[in-house]
Coordinates of C-alpha atoms in Angstrom, one line a residue:
X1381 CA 62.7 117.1 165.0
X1382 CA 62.2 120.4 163.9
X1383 CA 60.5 123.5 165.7
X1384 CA 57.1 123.5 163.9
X1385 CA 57.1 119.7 165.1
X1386 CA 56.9 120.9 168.7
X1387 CA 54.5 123.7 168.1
X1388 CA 52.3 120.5 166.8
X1389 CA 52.3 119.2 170.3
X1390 CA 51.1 121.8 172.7
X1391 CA 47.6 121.3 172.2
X1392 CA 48.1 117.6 172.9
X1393 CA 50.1 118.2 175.9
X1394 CA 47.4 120.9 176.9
X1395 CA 45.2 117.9 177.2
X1396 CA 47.5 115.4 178.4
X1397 CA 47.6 113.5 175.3
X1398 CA 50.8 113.1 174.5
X1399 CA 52.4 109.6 174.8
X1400 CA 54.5 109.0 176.9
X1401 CA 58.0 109.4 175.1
X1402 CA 56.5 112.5 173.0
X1403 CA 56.2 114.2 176.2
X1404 CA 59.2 113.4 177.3
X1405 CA 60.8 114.8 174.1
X1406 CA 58.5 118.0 174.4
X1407 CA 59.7 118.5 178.4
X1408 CA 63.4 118.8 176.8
X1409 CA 62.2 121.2 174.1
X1410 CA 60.0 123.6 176.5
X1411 CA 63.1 123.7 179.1
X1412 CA 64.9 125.8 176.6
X1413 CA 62.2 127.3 174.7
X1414 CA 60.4 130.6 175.9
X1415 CA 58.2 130.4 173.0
X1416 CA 56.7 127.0 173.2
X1417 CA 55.9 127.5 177.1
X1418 CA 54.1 130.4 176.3
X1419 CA 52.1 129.3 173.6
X1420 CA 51.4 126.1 175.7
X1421 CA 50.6 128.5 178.7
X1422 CA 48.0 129.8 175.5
X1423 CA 46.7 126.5 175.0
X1424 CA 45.8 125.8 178.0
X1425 CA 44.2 128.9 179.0
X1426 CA 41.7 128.5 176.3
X1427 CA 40.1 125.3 177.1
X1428 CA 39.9 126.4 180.4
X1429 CA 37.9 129.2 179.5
X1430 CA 36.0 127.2 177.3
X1431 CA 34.4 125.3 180.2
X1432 CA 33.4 128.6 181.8
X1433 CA 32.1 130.2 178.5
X1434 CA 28.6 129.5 178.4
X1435 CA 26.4 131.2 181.4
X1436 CA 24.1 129.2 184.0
X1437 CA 20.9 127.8 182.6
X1438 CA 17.9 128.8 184.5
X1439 CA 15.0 125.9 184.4
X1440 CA 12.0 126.6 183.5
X1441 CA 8.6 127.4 185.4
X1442 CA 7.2 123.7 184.6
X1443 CA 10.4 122.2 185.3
X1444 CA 10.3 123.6 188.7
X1445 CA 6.9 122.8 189.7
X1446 CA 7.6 119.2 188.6
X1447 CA 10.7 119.3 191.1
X1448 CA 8.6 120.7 193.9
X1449 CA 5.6 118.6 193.3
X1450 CA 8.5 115.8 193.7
X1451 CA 9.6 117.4 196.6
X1452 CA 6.6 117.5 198.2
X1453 CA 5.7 113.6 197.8
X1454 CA 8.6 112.5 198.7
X1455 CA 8.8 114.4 202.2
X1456 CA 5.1 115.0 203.1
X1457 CA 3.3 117.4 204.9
X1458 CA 5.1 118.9 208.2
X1459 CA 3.6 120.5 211.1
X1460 CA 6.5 122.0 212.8
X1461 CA 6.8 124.8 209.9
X1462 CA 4.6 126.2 207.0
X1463 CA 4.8 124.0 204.0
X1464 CA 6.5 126.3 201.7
X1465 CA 9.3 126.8 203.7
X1466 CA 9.9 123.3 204.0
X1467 CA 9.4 122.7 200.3
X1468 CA 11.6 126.0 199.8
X1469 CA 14.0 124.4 201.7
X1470 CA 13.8 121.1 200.4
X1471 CA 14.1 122.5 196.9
X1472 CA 16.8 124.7 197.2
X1473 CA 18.7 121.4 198.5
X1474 CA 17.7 119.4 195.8
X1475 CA 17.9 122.0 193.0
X1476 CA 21.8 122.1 192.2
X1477 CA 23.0 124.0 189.7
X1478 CA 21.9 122.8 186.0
X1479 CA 24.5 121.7 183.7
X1480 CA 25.7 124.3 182.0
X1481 CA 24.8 122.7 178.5
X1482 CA 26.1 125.5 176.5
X1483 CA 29.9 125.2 178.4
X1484 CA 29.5 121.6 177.6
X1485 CA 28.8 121.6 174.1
X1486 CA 31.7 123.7 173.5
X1487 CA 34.0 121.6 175.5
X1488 CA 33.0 118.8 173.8
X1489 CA 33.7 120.8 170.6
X1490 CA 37.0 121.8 171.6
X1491 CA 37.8 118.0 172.7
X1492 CA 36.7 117.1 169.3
X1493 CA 38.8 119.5 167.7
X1494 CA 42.2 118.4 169.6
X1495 CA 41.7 115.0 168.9
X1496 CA 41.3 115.7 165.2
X1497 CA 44.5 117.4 165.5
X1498 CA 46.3 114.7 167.4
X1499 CA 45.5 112.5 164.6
X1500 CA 46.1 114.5 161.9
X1501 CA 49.7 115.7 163.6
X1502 CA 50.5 111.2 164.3
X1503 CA 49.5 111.0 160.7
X1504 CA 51.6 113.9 159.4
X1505 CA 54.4 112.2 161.6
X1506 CA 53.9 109.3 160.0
X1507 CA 53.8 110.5 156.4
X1508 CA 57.4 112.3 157.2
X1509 CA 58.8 108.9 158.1
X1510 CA 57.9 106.8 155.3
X1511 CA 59.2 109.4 152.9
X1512 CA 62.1 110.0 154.5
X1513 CA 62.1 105.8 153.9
X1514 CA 61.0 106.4 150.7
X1515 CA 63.5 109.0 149.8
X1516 CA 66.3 107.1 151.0
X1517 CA 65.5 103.9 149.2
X1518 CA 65.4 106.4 146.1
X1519 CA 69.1 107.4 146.3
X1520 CA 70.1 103.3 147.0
X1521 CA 68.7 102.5 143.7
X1522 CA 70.2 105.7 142.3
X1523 CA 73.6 105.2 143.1
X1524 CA 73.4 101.2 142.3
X1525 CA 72.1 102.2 138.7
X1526 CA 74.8 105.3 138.3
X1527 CA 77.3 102.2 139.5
X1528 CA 76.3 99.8 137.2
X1529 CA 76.2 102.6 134.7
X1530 CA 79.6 103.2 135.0
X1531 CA 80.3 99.1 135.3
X1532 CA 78.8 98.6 131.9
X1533 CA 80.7 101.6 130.4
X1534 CA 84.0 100.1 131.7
X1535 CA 83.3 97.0 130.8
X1536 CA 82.3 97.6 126.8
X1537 CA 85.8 99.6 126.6
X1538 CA 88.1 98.3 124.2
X1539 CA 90.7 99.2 126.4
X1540 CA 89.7 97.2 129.9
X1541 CA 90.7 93.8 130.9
X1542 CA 88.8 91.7 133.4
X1543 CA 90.2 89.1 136.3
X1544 CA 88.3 86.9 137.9
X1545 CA 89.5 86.1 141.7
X1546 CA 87.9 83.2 143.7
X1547 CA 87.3 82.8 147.3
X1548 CA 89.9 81.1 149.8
X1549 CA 89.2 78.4 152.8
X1550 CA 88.1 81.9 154.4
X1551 CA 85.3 82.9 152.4
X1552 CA 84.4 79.5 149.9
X1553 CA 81.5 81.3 148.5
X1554 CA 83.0 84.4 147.7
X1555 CA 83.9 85.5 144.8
X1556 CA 84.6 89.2 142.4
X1557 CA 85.1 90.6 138.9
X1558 CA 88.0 93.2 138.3
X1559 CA 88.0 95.2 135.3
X1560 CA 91.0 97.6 134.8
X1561 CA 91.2 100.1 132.2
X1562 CA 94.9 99.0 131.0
X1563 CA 96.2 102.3 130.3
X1564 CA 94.5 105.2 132.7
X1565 CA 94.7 102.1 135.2
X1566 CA 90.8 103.0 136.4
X1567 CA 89.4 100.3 137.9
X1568 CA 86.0 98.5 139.5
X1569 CA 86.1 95.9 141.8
X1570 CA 82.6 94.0 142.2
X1571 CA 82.5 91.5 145.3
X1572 CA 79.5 88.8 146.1
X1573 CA 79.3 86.9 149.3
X1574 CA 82.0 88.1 151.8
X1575 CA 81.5 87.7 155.0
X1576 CA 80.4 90.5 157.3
X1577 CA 83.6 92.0 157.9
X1578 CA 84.3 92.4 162.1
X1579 CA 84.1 96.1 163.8
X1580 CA 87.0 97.8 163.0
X1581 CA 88.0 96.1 159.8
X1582 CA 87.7 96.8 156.1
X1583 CA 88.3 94.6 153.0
X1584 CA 91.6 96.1 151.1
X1585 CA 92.2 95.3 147.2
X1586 CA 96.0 94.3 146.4
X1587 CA 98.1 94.8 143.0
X1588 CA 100.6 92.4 142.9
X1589 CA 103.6 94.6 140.6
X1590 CA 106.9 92.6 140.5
X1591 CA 106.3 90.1 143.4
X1592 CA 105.6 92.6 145.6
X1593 CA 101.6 93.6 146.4
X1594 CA 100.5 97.3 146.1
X1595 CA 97.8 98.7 148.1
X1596 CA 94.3 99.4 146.7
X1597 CA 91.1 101.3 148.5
X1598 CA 89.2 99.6 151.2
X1599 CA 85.4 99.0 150.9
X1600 CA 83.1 97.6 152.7
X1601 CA 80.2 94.9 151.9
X1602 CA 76.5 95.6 152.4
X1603 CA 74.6 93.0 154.3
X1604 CA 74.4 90.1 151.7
X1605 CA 78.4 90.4 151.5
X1606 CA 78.3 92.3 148.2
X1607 CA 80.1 95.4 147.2
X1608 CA 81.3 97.5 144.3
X1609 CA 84.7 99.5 144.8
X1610 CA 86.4 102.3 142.4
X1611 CA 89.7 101.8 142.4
X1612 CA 92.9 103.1 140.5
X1613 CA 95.4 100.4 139.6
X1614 CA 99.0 101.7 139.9
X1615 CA 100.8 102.5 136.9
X1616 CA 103.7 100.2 137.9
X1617 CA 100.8 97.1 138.3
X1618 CA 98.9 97.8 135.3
X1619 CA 100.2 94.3 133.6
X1620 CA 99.7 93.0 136.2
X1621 CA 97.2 89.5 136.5
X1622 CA 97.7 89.1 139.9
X1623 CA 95.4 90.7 142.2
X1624 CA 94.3 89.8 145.8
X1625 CA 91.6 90.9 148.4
X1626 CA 92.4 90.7 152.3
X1627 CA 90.4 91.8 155.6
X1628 CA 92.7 94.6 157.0
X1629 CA 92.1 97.5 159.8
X1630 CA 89.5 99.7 158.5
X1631 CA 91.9 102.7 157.7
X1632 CA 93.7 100.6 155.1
X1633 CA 97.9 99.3 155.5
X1634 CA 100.7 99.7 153.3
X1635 CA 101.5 96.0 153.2
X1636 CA 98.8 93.1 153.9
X1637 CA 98.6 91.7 157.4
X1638 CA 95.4 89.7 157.6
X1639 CA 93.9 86.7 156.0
X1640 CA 93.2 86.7 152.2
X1641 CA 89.4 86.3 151.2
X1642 CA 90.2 86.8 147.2
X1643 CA 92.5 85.9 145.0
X1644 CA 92.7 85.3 141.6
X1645 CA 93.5 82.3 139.9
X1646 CA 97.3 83.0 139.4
X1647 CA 97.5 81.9 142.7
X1648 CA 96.0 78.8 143.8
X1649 CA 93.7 79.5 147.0
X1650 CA 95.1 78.1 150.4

């Protein structure tokens, strides 16, 4: 949350509108921030003032006859003291002060205005979060097209090969495509339908060169199993046909130690 984002929510907080977790947020912010609690302190000085802006309205002389007149049927005559200091007395009881209309009005404009900016500032909130979606979603589908870009390209070389590995008893609905530049050795590995791999562990492709495998990068899967991996096949494994996926630790291993996911079909699957 940036700074401006908090200078949206002093008025609110002014007015105790904030919810509840806003507020909390705002309480870290204004603990370290001189300016905020002074503007705040700002805030909330003016709609005080605001409700002591307007001055007293006097009635008029028909509205106080009408009050006396009241008066003086509901009490009736007294004997004890001259009428009009009863009814003086009566009136200056029942006369409090009139709303001041004028202060009112304004409040209520004021009130108006900071909910107007509550919602506008919730909208605005809003508005940031689904583009920051938005944005996001943008630069998935960028960097799968710039990877299937670079897939197609591989593949129409005249130079690449393909293999084609299968899934084991581990993963029976697995399976990938490798294709291999032959002579610079660069490589794509495209996975469907690995299982999520456990916390902590990585899939790790293998070039088998002479018998003896030869470790690749390690990738990871997105959340329907599938993943695309640039590689670089050794120069020693590049006729190779053999090539082999396993689940390893997620910082990779010279040699594999866990359970093989994907192998191709040099090797029969066990």
């Amino acid at each position: 949350m940036t700074h401006q984002d908090y200078k949206e929510m002093l008025a609110l907080q002014a007015l105790s509108a904030l919810d509840p977790p806003d507020e909390s947020v705002l309480h870290e912010h204004l603990a370290a921030c001189a300016e905020c609690r002074r503007e705040l302190d700002k805030w909330r000085a003016s709609g005080s003032a605001l409700a002591y802006a307007a001055q007293p309205v006097e009635p008029s002389a028909q509205a106080r006859e009408r009050i006396l007149e009241s008066v003086r049927a509901e009490s009736g005559p007294s004997r004890s003291s001259p009428a009009n200091v009863v009814q003086l007395a009566q009136a200056s009881k029942r006369t409090s002060p009139v709303p001041r209309f004028e202060a009112i009005a304004a409040a209520l404009v004021f009130v108006a205005l900071i909910i107007g900016l509550a919602i506008l500032w919730k909208q605005n909130r809003n508005a940031k979060t689904e583009l920051a979606r938005l944005t996001s979603q943008i630069e998935e589908s960028r960097r799968a097209l710039d990877q299937e870009h670079e897939a197609l390209e591989l593949l129409t070389h005249p130079d690449t090969r393909m293999a084609e590995l299968a899934g084991t008893k581990d993963a029976p609905g697995a399976h990938a495509m490798l294709l291999f530049d032959h002579k610079t050795g660069r490589a794509i590995l495209m996975a469907r339908g690995l299982p999520s791999a456990p916390a902590g562990k990585a899939y790790q492709l293998w070039f088998m060169a002479g018998g003896r495998p030869m470790a690749g990068k390690v990738f990871t899967t997105d959340s329907a199993g599938n993943a695309m991996s640039h590689d670089q096949v050794p120069a020693e494994a590049l006729g190779s046909t053999v090539f082999a996926v396993t689940l390893e630790p997620q910082g990779g291993v010279g040699s594999p130690t866990g359970p093989m996911y994907l192998l191709s079909p040099a090797h029969s699957s066990s």
